[in-house]
Short mmCIF file of C-alpha atoms in Angstrom, two decimals:
data_model
loop_
_atom_site.label_atom_id
_atom_site.label_comp_id
_atom_site.label_asym_id
_atom_site.label_seq_id
_atom_site.Cartn_x
_atom_site.Cartn_y
_atom_site.Cartn_z
CA UNK A 1 1.40 -76.37 66.07
CA UNK A 2 -0.18 -73.10 65.06
CA UNK A 3 -3.11 -73.11 62.65
CA UNK A 4 -2.06 -70.88 59.77
CA UNK A 5 -4.66 -72.10 57.29
CA UNK A 6 -5.87 -69.51 54.78
CA UNK A 7 -9.58 -68.78 55.07
CA UNK A 8 -11.87 -70.39 52.54
CA UNK A 9 -14.50 -68.49 50.60
CA UNK A 10 -17.86 -68.71 52.35
CA UNK A 11 -19.68 -71.37 50.35
CA UNK A 12 -22.99 -70.36 51.93
CA UNK A 13 -22.72 -66.83 50.57
CA UNK A 14 -23.78 -67.97 47.11
CA UNK A 15 -26.97 -69.66 48.35
CA UNK A 16 -30.42 -68.10 48.26
CA UNK A 17 -32.38 -67.47 51.43
CA UNK A 18 -34.82 -70.25 50.60
CA UNK A 19 -33.87 -73.76 51.73
CA UNK A 20 -32.82 -76.08 48.94
CA UNK A 21 -35.45 -78.52 47.71
CA UNK A 22 -34.96 -82.07 48.94
CA UNK A 23 -33.99 -83.06 45.41
CA UNK A 24 -31.10 -80.59 45.60
CA UNK A 25 -29.63 -82.18 48.72
CA UNK A 26 -26.72 -84.57 48.16
CA UNK A 27 -27.40 -88.27 47.93
CA UNK A 28 -25.58 -90.50 50.44
CA UNK A 29 -22.90 -92.70 48.92
CA UNK A 30 -24.21 -95.74 50.84
CA UNK A 31 -27.07 -96.79 53.09
CA UNK A 32 -24.94 -97.47 56.17
CA UNK A 33 -21.98 -95.76 57.78
CA UNK A 34 -19.89 -98.87 57.20
CA UNK A 35 -20.30 -98.67 53.45
CA UNK A 36 -19.51 -94.98 53.04
CA UNK A 37 -16.19 -94.06 51.38
CA UNK A 38 -13.32 -92.85 53.51
CA UNK A 39 -9.74 -91.71 53.06
CA UNK A 40 -6.54 -92.89 54.61
CA UNK A 41 -5.28 -89.36 55.07
CA UNK A 42 -1.95 -88.14 53.78
CA UNK A 43 -0.96 -86.70 57.14
CA UNK A 44 1.08 -83.48 57.36
CA UNK A 45 4.78 -83.65 58.22
CA UNK A 46 4.90 -87.45 57.78
CA UNK A 47 3.03 -87.83 61.06
CA UNK A 48 2.19 -91.29 62.37
CA UNK A 49 -1.42 -90.24 63.08
CA UNK A 50 -3.53 -87.13 63.65
CA UNK A 51 -4.97 -85.86 66.92
CA UNK A 52 -7.76 -83.32 66.41
CA UNK A 53 -8.47 -81.18 69.49
CA UNK A 54 -12.00 -79.80 69.98
CA UNK A 55 -14.01 -77.97 72.65
CA UNK A 56 -17.81 -77.62 72.71
CA UNK A 57 -18.70 -74.27 74.30
CA UNK A 58 -21.96 -75.31 75.97
CA UNK A 59 -21.92 -73.25 79.16
CA UNK A 60 -19.29 -70.56 79.61
CA UNK A 61 -21.27 -69.26 82.61
CA UNK A 62 -22.22 -71.33 85.62
CA UNK A 63 -24.52 -68.81 87.33
CA UNK A 64 -27.88 -70.03 88.58
CA UNK A 65 -27.10 -73.54 87.39
CA UNK A 66 -25.10 -73.79 90.62
CA UNK A 67 -28.40 -74.32 92.44
CA UNK A 68 -29.18 -77.26 90.15
CA UNK A 69 -25.77 -78.83 90.79
CA UNK A 70 -26.17 -78.24 94.53
CA UNK A 71 -29.11 -80.67 94.52
CA UNK A 72 -26.84 -83.39 93.15
CA UNK A 73 -23.49 -83.07 94.96
CA UNK A 74 -21.30 -80.82 97.14
CA UNK A 75 -24.08 -78.34 97.97
CA UNK A 76 -21.85 -75.99 99.96
CA UNK A 77 -19.36 -75.56 97.12
CA UNK A 78 -21.98 -75.08 94.41
CA UNK A 79 -24.00 -72.62 96.48
CA UNK A 80 -20.83 -70.56 97.08
CA UNK A 81 -20.22 -70.40 93.32
CA UNK A 82 -23.82 -69.25 92.80
CA UNK A 83 -23.27 -66.29 95.11
CA UNK A 84 -19.75 -65.47 93.95
CA UNK A 85 -18.83 -62.99 91.22
CA UNK A 86 -16.24 -65.48 89.95
CA UNK A 87 -17.19 -67.67 87.00
CA UNK A 88 -15.50 -71.10 87.25
CA UNK A 89 -16.68 -72.17 83.77
CA UNK A 90 -14.98 -69.30 81.91
CA UNK A 91 -11.80 -71.17 80.97
CA UNK A 92 -10.88 -69.68 77.57
CA UNK A 93 -7.73 -67.88 78.67
CA UNK A 94 -6.52 -70.93 80.62
CA UNK A 95 -7.04 -73.27 77.66
CA UNK A 96 -5.34 -70.86 75.25
CA UNK A 97 -2.37 -70.49 77.58
CA UNK A 98 -2.04 -74.25 78.05
CA UNK A 99 -2.24 -75.00 74.32
CA UNK A 100 0.05 -72.12 73.44
CA UNK A 101 2.61 -73.49 75.89
CA UNK A 102 2.38 -76.87 74.13
CA UNK A 103 2.62 -75.29 70.68
CA UNK A 104 -0.80 -76.51 69.47
CA UNK A 105 -4.16 -75.09 68.44
CA UNK A 106 -7.68 -76.51 68.72
CA UNK A 107 -11.27 -75.85 67.64
CA UNK A 108 -13.92 -74.13 69.77
CA UNK A 109 -17.53 -74.77 68.72
CA UNK A 110 -19.96 -72.02 69.84
CA UNK A 111 -23.63 -72.69 70.62
CA UNK A 112 -26.66 -70.51 69.91
CA UNK A 113 -29.32 -72.47 71.79
CA UNK A 114 -32.95 -71.53 71.20
CA UNK A 115 -34.68 -69.34 73.78
CA UNK A 116 -37.23 -71.53 75.54
CA UNK A 117 -39.80 -68.80 76.20
CA UNK A 118 -39.47 -66.86 72.95
CA UNK A 119 -38.74 -69.51 70.34
CA UNK A 120 -40.23 -72.83 71.47
CA UNK A 121 -43.93 -73.79 71.75
CA UNK A 122 -45.70 -73.78 75.09
CA UNK A 123 -45.65 -77.58 75.39
CA UNK A 124 -41.84 -77.46 75.47
CA UNK A 125 -41.96 -75.33 78.62
CA UNK A 126 -43.13 -78.35 80.61
CA UNK A 127 -39.91 -80.32 80.09
CA UNK A 128 -37.36 -80.12 82.94
CA UNK A 129 -34.60 -80.94 80.43
CA UNK A 130 -35.54 -77.88 78.39
CA UNK A 131 -35.31 -75.68 81.46
CA UNK A 132 -31.85 -77.04 82.23
CA UNK A 133 -30.84 -76.12 78.67
CA UNK A 134 -32.44 -72.70 78.94
CA UNK A 135 -30.69 -71.81 82.18
CA UNK A 136 -27.35 -72.56 80.56
CA UNK A 137 -28.04 -70.53 77.42
CA UNK A 138 -25.70 -67.66 76.51
CA UNK A 139 -25.89 -64.83 74.02
CA UNK A 140 -23.36 -65.23 71.21
CA UNK A 141 -23.52 -61.48 70.55
CA UNK A 142 -22.66 -60.51 74.14
CA UNK A 143 -19.52 -58.32 74.15
CA UNK A 144 -17.39 -60.75 76.17
CA UNK A 145 -18.36 -63.67 73.89
CA UNK A 146 -17.66 -61.62 70.77
CA UNK A 147 -14.28 -60.64 72.20
CA UNK A 148 -13.25 -64.21 72.97
CA UNK A 149 -14.40 -65.49 69.56
CA UNK A 150 -12.34 -62.87 67.77
CA UNK A 151 -9.37 -63.35 70.09
CA UNK A 152 -9.36 -67.08 69.38
CA UNK A 153 -9.59 -66.47 65.65
CA UNK A 154 -6.91 -63.78 65.61
CA UNK A 155 -4.46 -66.09 67.37
CA UNK A 156 -4.87 -69.18 65.20
CA UNK A 157 -7.58 -71.20 66.91
CA UNK A 158 -10.50 -72.52 64.89
CA UNK A 159 -13.96 -71.13 65.67
CA UNK A 160 -16.74 -73.50 64.61
CA UNK A 161 -20.46 -74.10 64.93
CA UNK A 162 -22.06 -76.04 67.78
CA UNK A 163 -25.49 -76.66 66.27
CA UNK A 164 -28.32 -76.28 68.80
CA UNK A 165 -30.35 -79.20 70.08
CA UNK A 166 -33.16 -78.94 67.50
CA UNK A 167 -31.03 -77.80 64.55
CA UNK A 168 -29.93 -81.36 63.69
CA UNK A 169 -33.33 -81.71 62.02
CA UNK A 170 -33.92 -78.07 61.04
CA UNK A 171 -32.06 -76.72 58.03
CA UNK A 172 -33.30 -73.13 58.40
CA UNK A 173 -32.35 -72.99 62.08
CA UNK A 174 -28.91 -74.42 61.37
CA UNK A 175 -28.32 -71.87 58.62
CA UNK A 176 -29.40 -69.00 60.90
CA UNK A 177 -26.98 -70.15 63.61
CA UNK A 178 -24.10 -70.37 61.14
CA UNK A 179 -24.89 -66.93 59.72
CA UNK A 180 -24.96 -65.34 63.18
CA UNK A 181 -21.66 -66.94 64.16
CA UNK A 182 -20.03 -65.81 60.92
CA UNK A 183 -21.33 -62.27 61.52
CA UNK A 184 -19.71 -62.27 64.96
CA UNK A 185 -16.52 -63.88 63.66
CA UNK A 186 -16.27 -61.66 60.60
CA UNK A 187 -15.46 -64.63 58.37
CA UNK A 188 -16.54 -68.10 57.26
CA UNK A 189 -17.02 -71.13 59.50
CA UNK A 190 -15.64 -74.44 58.20
CA UNK A 191 -17.27 -77.07 60.43
CA UNK A 192 -18.54 -78.02 63.84
CA UNK A 193 -20.49 -80.49 65.97
CA UNK A 194 -24.15 -80.84 66.99
CA UNK A 195 -25.18 -80.27 70.61
CA UNK A 196 -25.62 -83.49 72.63
CA UNK A 197 -24.20 -85.36 69.62
CA UNK A 198 -27.70 -85.27 68.07
CA UNK A 199 -27.47 -86.62 64.55
CA UNK A 200 -30.03 -87.69 61.97
CA UNK A 201 -28.25 -89.62 59.21
CA UNK A 202 -28.02 -88.60 56.44
CA UNK A 203 -30.22 -85.50 56.87
CA UNK A 204 -27.99 -83.58 59.30
CA UNK A 205 -24.97 -84.05 57.07
CA UNK A 206 -27.01 -83.01 54.04
CA UNK A 207 -27.92 -79.80 55.88
CA UNK A 208 -24.31 -79.18 56.91
CA UNK A 209 -23.15 -79.49 53.35
CA UNK A 210 -26.05 -77.38 52.04
CA UNK A 211 -25.14 -74.42 54.28
CA UNK A 212 -21.50 -74.55 53.23
CA UNK A 213 -19.79 -76.50 56.02
CA UNK A 214 -16.81 -78.63 54.97
CA UNK A 215 -16.96 -81.13 57.85
CA UNK A 216 -18.92 -82.42 60.84
CA UNK A 217 -17.51 -83.91 64.06
CA UNK A 218 -20.74 -85.17 65.69
CA UNK A 219 -20.59 -88.92 65.06
CA UNK A 220 -19.63 -90.58 68.34
CA UNK A 221 -20.58 -91.48 71.89
CA UNK A 222 -20.73 -89.63 75.21
CA UNK A 223 -20.42 -92.89 77.15
CA UNK A 224 -17.87 -95.04 75.30
CA UNK A 225 -14.41 -94.15 73.98
CA UNK A 226 -12.96 -95.81 70.90
CA UNK A 227 -12.74 -96.05 67.11
CA UNK A 228 -16.29 -97.32 66.72
CA UNK A 229 -16.66 -96.32 63.07
CA UNK A 230 -13.12 -96.92 61.83
CA UNK A 231 -9.83 -95.08 61.80
CA UNK A 232 -10.34 -92.52 59.04
CA UNK A 233 -12.76 -89.68 58.20
CA UNK A 234 -15.86 -90.55 56.21
CA UNK A 235 -17.09 -89.08 52.90
CA UNK A 236 -20.86 -89.60 53.25
CA UNK A 237 -21.55 -88.19 49.77
CA UNK A 238 -18.34 -89.38 48.10
CA UNK A 239 -17.14 -85.81 47.70
CA UNK A 240 -15.02 -83.42 49.76
CA UNK A 241 -17.47 -83.12 52.69
CA UNK A 242 -15.90 -84.94 55.66
CA UNK A 243 -17.12 -86.56 58.87
CA UNK A 244 -14.60 -86.77 61.73
CA UNK A 245 -15.79 -89.48 64.15
CA UNK A 246 -15.35 -88.64 67.83
CA UNK A 247 -12.90 -90.94 69.64
CA UNK A 248 -12.92 -89.54 73.19
CA UNK A 249 -15.33 -87.33 75.10
CA UNK A 250 -13.74 -86.56 78.44
CA UNK A 251 -16.75 -87.60 80.50
CA UNK A 252 -16.65 -91.12 78.98
CA UNK A 253 -13.22 -91.72 80.53
CA UNK A 254 -12.65 -93.13 84.00
CA UNK A 255 -12.78 -90.19 86.41
CA UNK A 256 -9.17 -88.94 86.71
CA UNK A 257 -9.96 -87.49 90.13
CA UNK A 258 -10.53 -90.95 91.60
CA UNK A 259 -8.33 -93.04 89.26
CA UNK A 260 -6.00 -90.97 87.12
CA UNK A 261 -4.04 -94.04 85.98
CA UNK A 262 -7.15 -95.75 84.63
CA UNK A 263 -8.04 -92.62 82.62
CA UNK A 264 -4.46 -92.29 81.40
CA UNK A 265 -4.29 -95.97 80.42
CA UNK A 266 -7.48 -95.62 78.34
CA UNK A 267 -5.96 -92.66 76.51
CA UNK A 268 -2.66 -94.51 76.06
CA UNK A 269 -4.42 -97.52 74.55
CA UNK A 270 -6.28 -95.36 72.04
CA UNK A 271 -3.18 -93.32 71.17
CA UNK A 272 -1.26 -96.52 70.48
CA UNK A 273 -4.15 -97.84 68.37
CA UNK A 274 -4.20 -94.57 66.42
CA UNK A 275 -0.46 -94.71 65.80
CA UNK A 276 -0.59 -98.33 64.64
CA UNK A 277 -3.33 -97.56 62.12
CA UNK A 278 -2.41 -94.08 60.90
CA UNK A 279 -5.73 -92.91 62.32
CA UNK A 280 -7.40 -89.56 62.68
CA UNK A 281 -8.28 -89.38 66.38
CA UNK A 282 -10.69 -86.67 67.56
CA UNK A 283 -11.09 -85.69 71.21
CA UNK A 284 -13.55 -83.40 73.00
CA UNK A 285 -12.80 -81.56 76.24
CA UNK A 286 -15.57 -79.18 77.33
CA UNK A 287 -14.08 -75.90 78.63
CA UNK A 288 -15.64 -76.26 82.10
CA UNK A 289 -13.63 -79.47 82.62
CA UNK A 290 -10.50 -77.32 82.83
CA UNK A 291 -11.76 -75.97 86.16
CA UNK A 292 -9.60 -78.06 88.51
CA UNK A 293 -11.69 -77.27 91.58
CA UNK A 294 -14.82 -78.82 90.09
CA UNK A 295 -13.29 -81.37 87.71
CA UNK A 296 -9.91 -82.33 89.20
CA UNK A 297 -7.52 -84.24 86.96
CA UNK A 298 -9.03 -83.41 83.57
CA UNK A 299 -6.72 -80.48 82.81
CA UNK A 300 -3.69 -82.57 83.76
CA UNK A 301 -4.92 -85.48 81.62
CA UNK A 302 -5.48 -83.20 78.63
CA UNK A 303 -1.92 -81.91 78.85
CA UNK A 304 -0.59 -85.47 79.16
CA UNK A 305 -2.66 -86.57 76.13
CA UNK A 306 -1.12 -83.87 73.92
CA UNK A 307 2.42 -84.48 75.16
CA UNK A 308 2.09 -88.24 74.69
CA UNK A 309 0.62 -87.85 71.19
CA UNK A 310 3.56 -85.60 70.29
CA UNK A 311 6.00 -88.23 71.59
CA UNK A 312 4.32 -90.78 69.31
CA UNK A 313 4.81 -88.56 66.26
CA UNK A 314 1.27 -87.22 65.88
CA UNK A 315 0.12 -84.20 63.94
CA UNK A 316 -1.93 -82.16 66.43
CA UNK A 317 -4.41 -79.41 65.64
CA UNK A 318 -8.01 -78.46 64.74
CA UNK A 319 -10.06 -80.30 62.10
CA UNK A 320 -10.15 -77.24 59.81
CA UNK A 321 -6.41 -77.38 59.29
CA UNK A 322 -6.46 -81.09 58.58
CA UNK A 323 -9.26 -80.58 56.04
CA UNK A 324 -7.24 -77.92 54.27
CA UNK A 325 -4.12 -80.12 54.18
CA UNK A 326 -6.00 -82.62 52.01
CA UNK A 327 -7.21 -80.22 49.34
CA UNK A 328 -4.12 -80.35 47.13
CA UNK A 329 -3.12 -83.95 47.76
CA UNK A 330 -6.20 -86.08 48.31
CA UNK A 331 -5.42 -89.81 48.11
CA UNK A 332 -7.71 -92.23 46.31
CA UNK A 333 -10.69 -93.24 48.39
CA UNK A 334 -11.65 -96.79 49.22
CA UNK A 335 -14.89 -98.02 50.70
CA UNK A 336 -14.99 -100.16 53.84
CA UNK A 337 -11.23 -99.98 54.39
CA UNK A 338 -11.60 -99.80 58.13
CA UNK A 339 -15.26 -100.06 59.05
CA UNK A 340 -16.21 -102.05 62.09
CA UNK A 341 -17.97 -105.41 61.76
CA UNK A 342 -21.25 -104.17 63.15
CA UNK A 343 -23.41 -101.27 62.05
CA UNK A 344 -23.07 -98.17 64.22
CA UNK A 345 -26.39 -97.35 65.89
CA UNK A 346 -27.32 -93.71 66.32
CA UNK A 347 -29.02 -92.38 69.42
CA UNK A 348 -29.94 -88.91 70.55
CA UNK A 349 -27.64 -88.96 73.53
CA UNK A 350 -28.58 -86.86 76.52
CA UNK A 351 -25.26 -85.97 78.06
CA UNK A 352 -23.99 -83.07 80.18
CA UNK A 353 -27.21 -81.55 81.58
#
C-alpha cells in the first residue's frame, strides 16, 4: 500500500528558538502508562488490524566496525568486509524493492548521533560504548545520505527522526536534529523513535510534542516481543499526540538462521493476537538485517510477516499514514481499555552495539 498522505504544515516552524518553559510543556494525562488514554483506531479499509513497518537507520556503513565484530565472531568474514569496497549494511535499494514488490511502504528513521570528540565532554571519551557509537556515526548531510532520504520521500516512504542517544533528555539537541533532517528532506517530519529505545517518561514525549512531532514509536523492548502496553496507541497528554508501542524488534525474535520456524511461530502468534484485538502492531527491522550473508533468514522472515499480515486482512504501512487516517474520524477515547495488569517499567536499553 503506497503512502499518499498529504504533508502536514511544520508545527515547529511557528516556535521560537528558545526552548519552551517547563510550564509550557504539556501535562501528562495520568501518572502511569496504564492509565493514559488510548484509542481503538478506526482502521482504514475495514482492516482487521494495522501493521506499522519501521526501520531505524543506525549504521548504513559497516567500515571499521568490521574489526570490532571480528573480535566477537567469524573473524575471517568480518575482516574481509573491512578491506572490501562493498558495504553490506547499505540495504536501502533492496528494502525499497522488496516492499515495492509487496505493495507496501514503511518508515525510515535517520540518526544524527553526536560527534564524540567535538560535541561530548572529555570524560565521555573514556567509555568504550561511546567509541562504538562514534565509529558507527554517519553524516546526514553526506550526498549519498541526502539522495537516499529524498528518494525514499519522493517514492512514498516515510522519513522520520531517530533521536540520538542523549537527545531523549535534551530538548535543544532533539530540536536541532529534527531541524537538520527537515532541511535535508525539504519538508516536515511527523514522528520517529529514540536511539536504543531511550525514553524518559513523560519528558521525552513532552519534548517530541514541543518540537512539532505528531507521534513517537520508542516505547518497547529490544529483548522481548509482545503487546506489553496494550493493543492500541496511547495519548499521553489526552490530545492528538500519539505513542505507538513497539511489538517486535527483529533481534528479540528467535534467530531465524538457526530456527526459522520458531521465529515464524512467534510472529504468527502476535499477528493472530493483533487480528483478534483489532490492534496496532509496530515492528522494527534494522536495515543491516536485510544483509542475508551476515543475518540469514531475517529478510525472508520480514517478507513472510508482511504477506501473512495481508492474508489476515491487515492495513500495512508507516505510522505517519495511520496518524493521518485518524484526523477526520477520531473515535472517542477510553482510558485503560487494554492496559496490561502490571505497570510497564522503563529501562535505558543498550541494544545493537
